[in-house]
Amino acid sequence: MKKVSFFGLLLSLFLISGCLKITNEQPYPMPGVIEQKYYETADLKIILLEPFAIKDENGTITLSHMVETFLHTDFCDFKGDSLPTTTFKDLTIKFSFTTLSLDRALTKFGGEYLKEFINTDGTIKEEVGFLEKTKIGDREGYKLTQGVEGCGHDQYYFQTENGVLIVQKNFVPELTDLNPQKEKFSSTPGVILPDEANELFEKTVRFAEVK
Protein backbone atom coordinates (compact mmCIF):
# COMPACT_ATOMS: atom_id res chain seq x y z
CA MET A 1 0.00 0.00 0.00
CA LYS A 2 2.86 2.35 0.83
CA LYS A 3 4.39 1.71 -2.63
CA VAL A 4 1.12 2.49 -4.35
CA SER A 5 0.73 5.67 -2.34
CA PHE A 6 4.29 6.71 -3.10
CA PHE A 7 3.95 6.19 -6.86
CA GLY A 8 0.53 7.89 -6.77
CA LEU A 9 2.11 10.94 -5.15
CA LEU A 10 4.85 11.05 -7.79
CA LEU A 11 2.28 10.76 -10.58
CA SER A 12 0.22 13.62 -9.10
CA LEU A 13 3.28 15.88 -8.84
CA PHE A 14 4.21 15.09 -12.45
CA LEU A 15 0.76 15.98 -13.74
CA ILE A 16 0.63 19.20 -11.72
CA SER A 17 4.05 20.34 -12.95
CA GLY A 18 2.98 19.54 -16.52
CA CYS A 19 -0.15 21.67 -16.18
CA LEU A 20 1.84 24.54 -14.76
CA LYS A 21 4.29 24.33 -17.64
CA ILE A 22 1.50 24.42 -20.23
CA THR A 23 -0.14 27.37 -18.47
CA ASN A 24 3.14 29.29 -18.38
CA GLU A 25 3.84 28.66 -22.04
CA GLN A 26 0.35 29.67 -23.22
CA PRO A 27 -0.75 32.78 -21.29
CA TYR A 28 -4.21 34.17 -21.92
CA PRO A 29 -5.14 37.88 -21.86
CA MET A 30 -6.84 39.23 -18.75
CA PRO A 31 -10.64 39.31 -19.03
CA GLY A 32 -11.94 42.69 -20.17
CA VAL A 33 -8.56 43.89 -21.48
CA ILE A 34 -8.82 45.05 -25.09
CA GLU A 35 -5.79 46.09 -27.12
CA GLN A 36 -6.07 49.80 -27.88
CA LYS A 37 -5.57 50.85 -31.50
CA TYR A 38 -4.23 54.13 -32.85
CA TYR A 39 -4.10 55.99 -36.13
CA GLU A 40 -0.84 57.74 -36.96
CA THR A 41 0.30 60.42 -39.38
CA ALA A 42 3.61 62.23 -39.68
CA ASP A 43 2.49 64.67 -36.96
CA LEU A 44 -0.19 62.94 -34.89
CA LYS A 45 -1.06 59.71 -33.11
CA ILE A 46 -4.80 59.47 -32.41
CA ILE A 47 -6.63 56.86 -30.35
CA LEU A 48 -9.25 54.98 -32.38
CA LEU A 49 -12.82 54.59 -31.17
CA GLU A 50 -14.98 51.62 -32.15
CA PRO A 51 -17.03 51.53 -34.33
CA PHE A 52 -16.03 54.95 -35.71
CA ALA A 53 -15.23 55.88 -39.29
CA ILE A 54 -11.87 57.55 -39.85
CA LYS A 55 -10.90 59.97 -42.59
CA ASP A 56 -7.48 61.47 -43.27
CA GLU A 57 -7.62 64.47 -45.57
CA ASN A 58 -5.02 67.20 -46.06
CA GLY A 59 -3.54 66.69 -42.60
CA THR A 60 -6.91 66.60 -40.81
CA ILE A 61 -7.97 63.37 -39.12
CA THR A 62 -11.73 62.98 -38.66
CA LEU A 63 -13.38 60.45 -36.36
CA SER A 64 -17.14 60.14 -36.80
CA HIS A 65 -19.98 57.93 -35.64
CA MET A 66 -23.18 57.57 -37.67
CA VAL A 67 -26.44 55.85 -36.79
CA GLU A 68 -29.44 54.76 -38.83
CA THR A 69 -32.71 56.38 -37.80
CA PHE A 70 -36.02 57.53 -39.27
CA LEU A 71 -36.43 59.62 -42.44
CA HIS A 72 -35.74 63.30 -41.76
CA THR A 73 -34.16 66.42 -43.22
CA ASP A 74 -30.88 68.01 -42.13
CA PHE A 75 -31.51 70.10 -39.01
CA CYS A 76 -28.83 72.58 -40.12
CA ASP A 77 -30.15 73.00 -43.66
CA PHE A 78 -31.00 76.70 -43.54
CA LYS A 79 -31.42 76.88 -47.31
CA GLY A 80 -34.00 74.10 -47.40
CA ASP A 81 -32.45 72.27 -50.35
CA SER A 82 -31.05 69.14 -48.69
CA LEU A 83 -32.47 65.72 -49.49
CA PRO A 84 -34.19 63.62 -46.79
CA THR A 85 -31.92 61.10 -45.09
CA THR A 86 -32.20 58.23 -42.62
CA THR A 87 -28.83 58.73 -40.91
CA PHE A 88 -27.19 61.31 -38.70
CA LYS A 89 -23.82 61.74 -36.99
CA ASP A 90 -23.96 61.83 -33.21
CA LEU A 91 -20.24 62.52 -32.74
CA THR A 92 -17.64 64.05 -35.05
CA ILE A 93 -14.12 64.96 -33.92
CA LYS A 94 -11.40 66.49 -36.09
CA PHE A 95 -7.68 66.72 -35.31
CA SER A 96 -5.15 69.02 -36.97
CA PHE A 97 -1.65 70.18 -36.14
CA THR A 98 0.28 73.28 -37.11
CA THR A 99 3.71 74.63 -36.27
CA LEU A 100 2.28 78.16 -36.20
CA SER A 101 2.14 80.16 -32.98
CA LEU A 102 -1.11 80.11 -31.02
CA ASP A 103 -2.31 83.52 -32.23
CA ARG A 104 -1.58 82.73 -35.89
CA ALA A 105 -3.17 79.29 -35.61
CA LEU A 106 -6.30 80.91 -34.20
CA THR A 107 -6.72 83.28 -37.14
CA LYS A 108 -5.85 80.64 -39.74
CA PHE A 109 -8.21 77.92 -38.50
CA GLY A 110 -10.80 80.09 -36.76
CA GLY A 111 -10.97 83.09 -39.08
CA GLU A 112 -9.20 86.38 -39.76
CA TYR A 113 -11.88 88.27 -37.82
CA LEU A 114 -10.34 86.86 -34.63
CA LYS A 115 -7.43 89.29 -34.95
CA GLU A 116 -9.42 91.69 -32.76
CA PHE A 117 -9.11 89.15 -29.92
CA ILE A 118 -5.31 89.07 -30.12
CA ASN A 119 -3.20 91.55 -28.20
CA THR A 120 -0.09 93.13 -29.69
CA ASP A 121 2.11 90.75 -27.68
CA GLY A 122 0.31 87.71 -29.14
CA THR A 123 -1.76 86.89 -26.06
CA ILE A 124 -5.46 86.08 -26.40
CA LYS A 125 -8.36 88.23 -25.20
CA GLU A 126 -11.06 86.08 -23.64
CA GLU A 127 -14.80 86.45 -24.12
CA VAL A 128 -17.09 84.21 -22.08
CA GLY A 129 -19.08 81.77 -24.18
CA PHE A 130 -17.05 82.52 -27.31
CA LEU A 131 -13.30 82.41 -26.76
CA GLU A 132 -12.11 81.27 -23.37
CA LYS A 133 -9.46 79.25 -21.57
CA THR A 134 -10.07 75.53 -21.18
CA LYS A 135 -8.40 72.41 -19.83
CA ILE A 136 -8.85 68.73 -20.70
CA GLY A 137 -6.66 66.35 -18.74
CA ASP A 138 -3.16 67.82 -18.77
CA ARG A 139 -3.85 69.91 -21.85
CA GLU A 140 -4.49 73.63 -21.45
CA GLY A 141 -5.56 76.00 -24.18
CA TYR A 142 -8.50 77.94 -25.60
CA LYS A 143 -11.95 76.93 -26.75
CA LEU A 144 -13.53 78.81 -29.64
CA THR A 145 -17.29 78.39 -30.07
CA GLN A 146 -18.68 79.05 -33.54
CA GLY A 147 -22.26 78.40 -34.59
CA VAL A 148 -25.88 79.49 -34.77
CA GLU A 149 -29.16 77.87 -33.71
CA GLY A 150 -27.41 74.76 -32.41
CA CYS A 151 -25.37 74.21 -35.58
CA GLY A 152 -21.62 74.66 -35.58
CA HIS A 153 -18.71 73.43 -33.49
CA ASP A 154 -16.28 74.02 -30.67
CA GLN A 155 -12.63 74.36 -31.67
CA TYR A 156 -9.90 73.71 -29.13
CA TYR A 157 -6.38 75.11 -29.44
CA PHE A 158 -3.72 73.40 -27.31
CA GLN A 159 -0.13 74.57 -27.37
CA THR A 160 2.54 71.86 -27.62
CA GLU A 161 6.33 71.90 -27.71
CA ASN A 162 6.30 71.96 -31.52
CA GLY A 163 3.20 74.01 -32.31
CA VAL A 164 -0.55 73.85 -31.76
CA LEU A 165 -2.95 70.89 -31.66
CA ILE A 166 -6.37 71.90 -32.99
CA VAL A 167 -9.33 69.68 -32.08
CA GLN A 168 -12.85 70.32 -33.34
CA LYS A 169 -16.04 68.81 -31.91
CA ASN A 170 -19.15 69.33 -34.00
CA PHE A 171 -22.48 70.21 -32.42
CA VAL A 172 -25.28 67.64 -32.62
CA PRO A 173 -28.48 69.74 -32.72
CA GLU A 174 -30.64 66.65 -33.21
CA LEU A 175 -29.98 65.75 -29.56
CA THR A 176 -30.64 69.18 -28.05
CA ASP A 177 -33.77 70.88 -26.74
CA LEU A 178 -33.79 73.01 -29.90
CA ASN A 179 -35.06 69.99 -31.81
CA PRO A 180 -38.78 69.11 -31.38
CA GLN A 181 -37.87 65.51 -32.29
CA LYS A 182 -35.08 65.24 -29.71
CA GLU A 183 -36.65 62.30 -27.86
CA LYS A 184 -37.14 60.38 -31.09
CA PHE A 185 -33.51 60.86 -32.09
CA SER A 186 -32.32 60.05 -28.55
CA SER A 187 -34.10 56.69 -28.57
CA THR A 188 -32.37 55.57 -31.79
CA PRO A 189 -30.61 52.20 -31.22
CA GLY A 190 -26.85 52.63 -30.90
CA VAL A 191 -26.97 56.42 -30.59
CA ILE A 192 -24.24 58.12 -28.54
CA LEU A 193 -25.94 60.54 -26.16
CA PRO A 194 -24.29 63.87 -25.20
CA ASP A 195 -22.80 62.78 -21.84
CA GLU A 196 -21.11 59.74 -23.38
CA ALA A 197 -20.03 61.80 -26.39
CA ASN A 198 -18.28 64.27 -24.09
CA GLU A 199 -16.47 61.42 -22.32
CA LEU A 200 -15.30 59.94 -25.62
CA PHE A 201 -14.20 63.35 -26.88
CA GLU A 202 -12.16 64.06 -23.77
CA LYS A 203 -10.61 60.60 -24.00
CA THR A 204 -9.38 61.24 -27.54
CA VAL A 205 -7.94 64.61 -26.49
CA ARG A 206 -6.13 63.18 -23.46
CA PHE A 207 -4.57 60.36 -25.49
CA ALA A 208 -3.72 62.38 -28.61
CA GLU A 209 0.03 62.62 -29.22
CA VAL A 210 1.96 65.20 -31.19
CA LYS A 211 5.17 63.80 -32.65
mmCIF file of C-alpha atoms in Angstrom:
data_model
loop_
_atom_site.group_PDB
_atom_site.id
_atom_site.type_symbol
_atom_site.label_atom_id
_atom_site.label_comp_id
_atom_site.label_asym_id
_atom_site.label_seq_id
_atom_site.Cartn_x
_atom_site.Cartn_y
_atom_site.Cartn_z
ATOM 1 C CA MET A 1 0.000 0.000 0.000
ATOM 2 C CA LYS A 2 2.856 2.351 0.826
ATOM 3 C CA LYS A 3 4.386 1.709 -2.626
ATOM 4 C CA VAL A 4 1.121 2.489 -4.355
ATOM 5 C CA SER A 5 0.726 5.672 -2.344
ATOM 6 C CA PHE A 6 4.293 6.712 -3.098
ATOM 7 C CA PHE A 7 3.947 6.194 -6.857
ATOM 8 C CA GLY A 8 0.528 7.889 -6.774
ATOM 9 C CA LEU A 9 2.107 10.936 -5.152
ATOM 10 C CA LEU A 10 4.849 11.046 -7.795
ATOM 11 C CA LEU A 11 2.282 10.765 -10.580
ATOM 12 C CA SER A 12 0.220 13.621 -9.096
ATOM 13 C CA LEU A 13 3.282 15.878 -8.838
ATOM 14 C CA PHE A 14 4.205 15.087 -12.448
ATOM 15 C CA LEU A 15 0.762 15.976 -13.737
ATOM 16 C CA ILE A 16 0.631 19.203 -11.718
ATOM 17 C CA SER A 17 4.047 20.337 -12.949
ATOM 18 C CA GLY A 18 2.984 19.536 -16.515
ATOM 19 C CA CYS A 19 -0.149 21.668 -16.182
ATOM 20 C CA LEU A 20 1.841 24.536 -14.756
ATOM 21 C CA LYS A 21 4.293 24.325 -17.640
ATOM 22 C CA ILE A 22 1.497 24.422 -20.225
ATOM 23 C CA THR A 23 -0.137 27.367 -18.465
ATOM 24 C CA ASN A 24 3.136 29.291 -18.380
ATOM 25 C CA GLU A 25 3.840 28.658 -22.043
ATOM 26 C CA GLN A 26 0.350 29.670 -23.224
ATOM 27 C CA PRO A 27 -0.746 32.782 -21.293
ATOM 28 C CA TYR A 28 -4.213 34.174 -21.915
ATOM 29 C CA PRO A 29 -5.138 37.883 -21.856
ATOM 30 C CA MET A 30 -6.836 39.229 -18.750
ATOM 31 C CA PRO A 31 -10.643 39.312 -19.029
ATOM 32 C CA GLY A 32 -11.939 42.688 -20.171
ATOM 33 C CA VAL A 33 -8.565 43.886 -21.481
ATOM 34 C CA ILE A 34 -8.816 45.049 -25.092
ATOM 35 C CA GLU A 35 -5.787 46.091 -27.124
ATOM 36 C CA GLN A 36 -6.072 49.800 -27.885
ATOM 37 C CA LYS A 37 -5.569 50.850 -31.495
ATOM 38 C CA TYR A 38 -4.231 54.130 -32.853
ATOM 39 C CA TYR A 39 -4.104 55.994 -36.133
ATOM 40 C CA GLU A 40 -0.843 57.743 -36.956
ATOM 41 C CA THR A 41 0.299 60.420 -39.383
ATOM 42 C CA ALA A 42 3.612 62.230 -39.684
ATOM 43 C CA ASP A 43 2.492 64.668 -36.958
ATOM 44 C CA LEU A 44 -0.189 62.941 -34.886
ATOM 45 C CA LYS A 45 -1.062 59.713 -33.114
ATOM 46 C CA ILE A 46 -4.803 59.472 -32.410
ATOM 47 C CA ILE A 47 -6.634 56.865 -30.353
ATOM 48 C CA LEU A 48 -9.251 54.981 -32.383
ATOM 49 C CA LEU A 49 -12.821 54.591 -31.171
ATOM 50 C CA GLU A 50 -14.984 51.624 -32.149
ATOM 51 C CA PRO A 51 -17.026 51.528 -34.326
ATOM 52 C CA PHE A 52 -16.028 54.948 -35.710
ATOM 53 C CA ALA A 53 -15.228 55.876 -39.294
ATOM 54 C CA ILE A 54 -11.870 57.545 -39.852
ATOM 55 C CA LYS A 55 -10.900 59.971 -42.590
ATOM 56 C CA ASP A 56 -7.484 61.466 -43.269
ATOM 57 C CA GLU A 57 -7.620 64.471 -45.568
ATOM 58 C CA ASN A 58 -5.020 67.199 -46.056
ATOM 59 C CA GLY A 59 -3.544 66.694 -42.603
ATOM 60 C CA THR A 60 -6.908 66.602 -40.810
ATOM 61 C CA ILE A 61 -7.965 63.368 -39.121
ATOM 62 C CA THR A 62 -11.727 62.976 -38.656
ATOM 63 C CA LEU A 63 -13.382 60.448 -36.361
ATOM 64 C CA SER A 64 -17.141 60.145 -36.803
ATOM 65 C CA HIS A 65 -19.984 57.932 -35.640
ATOM 66 C CA MET A 66 -23.182 57.567 -37.665
ATOM 67 C CA VAL A 67 -26.442 55.851 -36.785
ATOM 68 C CA GLU A 68 -29.442 54.762 -38.830
ATOM 69 C CA THR A 69 -32.706 56.376 -37.804
ATOM 70 C CA PHE A 70 -36.019 57.527 -39.268
ATOM 71 C CA LEU A 71 -36.434 59.617 -42.442
ATOM 72 C CA HIS A 72 -35.741 63.301 -41.761
ATOM 73 C CA THR A 73 -34.158 66.417 -43.221
ATOM 74 C CA ASP A 74 -30.879 68.007 -42.133
ATOM 75 C CA PHE A 75 -31.507 70.096 -39.014
ATOM 76 C CA CYS A 76 -28.831 72.580 -40.122
ATOM 77 C CA ASP A 77 -30.147 72.998 -43.664
ATOM 78 C CA PHE A 78 -30.999 76.696 -43.536
ATOM 79 C CA LYS A 79 -31.422 76.881 -47.311
ATOM 80 C CA GLY A 80 -33.995 74.100 -47.403
ATOM 81 C CA ASP A 81 -32.452 72.269 -50.350
ATOM 82 C CA SER A 82 -31.054 69.136 -48.689
ATOM 83 C CA LEU A 83 -32.468 65.718 -49.490
ATOM 84 C CA PRO A 84 -34.188 63.619 -46.792
ATOM 85 C CA THR A 85 -31.919 61.097 -45.087
ATOM 86 C CA THR A 86 -32.204 58.227 -42.619
ATOM 87 C CA THR A 87 -28.826 58.733 -40.911
ATOM 88 C CA PHE A 88 -27.186 61.313 -38.695
ATOM 89 C CA LYS A 89 -23.817 61.737 -36.985
ATOM 90 C CA ASP A 90 -23.957 61.826 -33.212
ATOM 91 C CA LEU A 91 -20.236 62.520 -32.736
ATOM 92 C CA THR A 92 -17.642 64.048 -35.050
ATOM 93 C CA ILE A 93 -14.123 64.965 -33.916
ATOM 94 C CA LYS A 94 -11.401 66.492 -36.087
ATOM 95 C CA PHE A 95 -7.684 66.718 -35.311
ATOM 96 C CA SER A 96 -5.150 69.021 -36.972
ATOM 97 C CA PHE A 97 -1.650 70.179 -36.136
ATOM 98 C CA THR A 98 0.276 73.276 -37.111
ATOM 99 C CA THR A 99 3.713 74.628 -36.268
ATOM 100 C CA LEU A 100 2.279 78.158 -36.199
ATOM 101 C CA SER A 101 2.144 80.163 -32.983
ATOM 102 C CA LEU A 102 -1.111 80.107 -31.017
ATOM 103 C CA ASP A 103 -2.309 83.518 -32.225
ATOM 104 C CA ARG A 104 -1.583 82.729 -35.887
ATOM 105 C CA ALA A 105 -3.175 79.292 -35.611
ATOM 106 C CA LEU A 106 -6.297 80.910 -34.201
ATOM 107 C CA THR A 107 -6.722 83.282 -37.135
ATOM 108 C CA LYS A 108 -5.846 80.636 -39.741
ATOM 109 C CA PHE A 109 -8.212 77.923 -38.498
ATOM 110 C CA GLY A 110 -10.802 80.088 -36.762
ATOM 111 C CA GLY A 111 -10.975 83.087 -39.080
ATOM 112 C CA GLU A 112 -9.204 86.378 -39.762
ATOM 113 C CA TYR A 113 -11.877 88.266 -37.824
ATOM 114 C CA LEU A 114 -10.336 86.862 -34.633
ATOM 115 C CA LYS A 115 -7.430 89.295 -34.948
ATOM 116 C CA GLU A 116 -9.423 91.686 -32.755
ATOM 117 C CA PHE A 117 -9.107 89.151 -29.922
ATOM 118 C CA ILE A 118 -5.311 89.068 -30.124
ATOM 119 C CA ASN A 119 -3.196 91.547 -28.198
ATOM 120 C CA THR A 120 -0.086 93.129 -29.689
ATOM 121 C CA ASP A 121 2.111 90.749 -27.680
ATOM 122 C CA GLY A 122 0.313 87.709 -29.138
ATOM 123 C CA THR A 123 -1.758 86.889 -26.058
ATOM 124 C CA ILE A 124 -5.456 86.078 -26.396
ATOM 125 C CA LYS A 125 -8.360 88.233 -25.197
ATOM 126 C CA GLU A 126 -11.060 86.076 -23.642
ATOM 127 C CA GLU A 127 -14.804 86.447 -24.115
ATOM 128 C CA VAL A 128 -17.089 84.214 -22.077
ATOM 129 C CA GLY A 129 -19.079 81.774 -24.183
ATOM 130 C CA PHE A 130 -17.054 82.520 -27.308
ATOM 131 C CA LEU A 131 -13.298 82.406 -26.759
ATOM 132 C CA GLU A 132 -12.107 81.268 -23.365
ATOM 133 C CA LYS A 133 -9.459 79.247 -21.575
ATOM 134 C CA THR A 134 -10.075 75.527 -21.177
ATOM 135 C CA LYS A 135 -8.403 72.407 -19.831
ATOM 136 C CA ILE A 136 -8.854 68.734 -20.700
ATOM 137 C CA GLY A 137 -6.665 66.354 -18.741
ATOM 138 C CA ASP A 138 -3.162 67.820 -18.769
ATOM 139 C CA ARG A 139 -3.846 69.914 -21.850
ATOM 140 C CA GLU A 140 -4.493 73.628 -21.448
ATOM 141 C CA GLY A 141 -5.561 76.001 -24.178
ATOM 142 C CA TYR A 142 -8.500 77.938 -25.600
ATOM 143 C CA LYS A 143 -11.953 76.930 -26.745
ATOM 144 C CA LEU A 144 -13.533 78.813 -29.644
ATOM 145 C CA THR A 145 -17.294 78.386 -30.068
ATOM 146 C CA GLN A 146 -18.684 79.053 -33.543
ATOM 147 C CA GLY A 147 -22.262 78.400 -34.588
ATOM 148 C CA VAL A 148 -25.876 79.492 -34.766
ATOM 149 C CA GLU A 149 -29.159 77.868 -33.711
ATOM 150 C CA GLY A 150 -27.408 74.758 -32.415
ATOM 151 C CA CYS A 151 -25.371 74.212 -35.583
ATOM 152 C CA GLY A 152 -21.622 74.664 -35.576
ATOM 153 C CA HIS A 153 -18.714 73.434 -33.492
ATOM 154 C CA ASP A 154 -16.279 74.022 -30.671
ATOM 155 C CA GLN A 155 -12.635 74.360 -31.674
ATOM 156 C CA TYR A 156 -9.898 73.706 -29.131
ATOM 157 C CA TYR A 157 -6.384 75.114 -29.436
ATOM 158 C CA PHE A 158 -3.721 73.401 -27.309
ATOM 159 C CA GLN A 159 -0.127 74.575 -27.371
ATOM 160 C CA THR A 160 2.537 71.860 -27.621
ATOM 161 C CA GLU A 161 6.325 71.898 -27.713
ATOM 162 C CA ASN A 162 6.295 71.956 -31.519
ATOM 163 C CA GLY A 163 3.199 74.006 -32.312
ATOM 164 C CA VAL A 164 -0.551 73.854 -31.760
ATOM 165 C CA LEU A 165 -2.946 70.893 -31.658
ATOM 166 C CA ILE A 166 -6.375 71.895 -32.995
ATOM 167 C CA VAL A 167 -9.326 69.679 -32.079
ATOM 168 C CA GLN A 168 -12.853 70.323 -33.336
ATOM 169 C CA LYS A 169 -16.040 68.812 -31.906
ATOM 170 C CA ASN A 170 -19.155 69.334 -34.003
ATOM 171 C CA PHE A 171 -22.476 70.209 -32.420
ATOM 172 C CA VAL A 172 -25.283 67.641 -32.620
ATOM 173 C CA PRO A 173 -28.481 69.741 -32.720
ATOM 174 C CA GLU A 174 -30.644 66.650 -33.207
ATOM 175 C CA LEU A 175 -29.976 65.747 -29.560
ATOM 176 C CA THR A 176 -30.641 69.179 -28.054
ATOM 177 C CA ASP A 177 -33.772 70.875 -26.744
ATOM 178 C CA LEU A 178 -33.789 73.010 -29.897
ATOM 179 C CA ASN A 179 -35.057 69.989 -31.806
ATOM 180 C CA PRO A 180 -38.777 69.107 -31.385
ATOM 181 C CA GLN A 181 -37.867 65.507 -32.287
ATOM 182 C CA LYS A 182 -35.081 65.241 -29.714
ATOM 183 C CA GLU A 183 -36.655 62.297 -27.860
ATOM 184 C CA LYS A 184 -37.143 60.381 -31.086
ATOM 185 C CA PHE A 185 -33.508 60.860 -32.089
ATOM 186 C CA SER A 186 -32.320 60.052 -28.546
ATOM 187 C CA SER A 187 -34.096 56.689 -28.571
ATOM 188 C CA THR A 188 -32.366 55.567 -31.787
ATOM 189 C CA PRO A 189 -30.605 52.197 -31.217
ATOM 190 C CA GLY A 190 -26.854 52.625 -30.901
ATOM 191 C CA VAL A 191 -26.966 56.421 -30.586
ATOM 192 C CA ILE A 192 -24.241 58.125 -28.539
ATOM 193 C CA LEU A 193 -25.941 60.542 -26.158
ATOM 194 C CA PRO A 194 -24.293 63.868 -25.197
ATOM 195 C CA ASP A 195 -22.797 62.779 -21.844
ATOM 196 C CA GLU A 196 -21.113 59.742 -23.377
ATOM 197 C CA ALA A 197 -20.030 61.804 -26.392
ATOM 198 C CA ASN A 198 -18.277 64.268 -24.089
ATOM 199 C CA GLU A 199 -16.474 61.422 -22.320
ATOM 200 C CA LEU A 200 -15.304 59.942 -25.622
ATOM 201 C CA PHE A 201 -14.204 63.347 -26.875
ATOM 202 C CA GLU A 202 -12.158 64.060 -23.768
ATOM 203 C CA LYS A 203 -10.611 60.597 -24.004
ATOM 204 C CA THR A 204 -9.378 61.243 -27.543
ATOM 205 C CA VAL A 205 -7.938 64.614 -26.491
ATOM 206 C CA ARG A 206 -6.131 63.181 -23.461
ATOM 207 C CA PHE A 207 -4.573 60.361 -25.489
ATOM 208 C CA ALA A 208 -3.722 62.379 -28.614
ATOM 209 C CA GLU A 209 0.028 62.624 -29.223
ATOM 210 C CA VAL A 210 1.957 65.205 -31.194
ATOM 211 C CA LYS A 211 5.169 63.802 -32.653
#
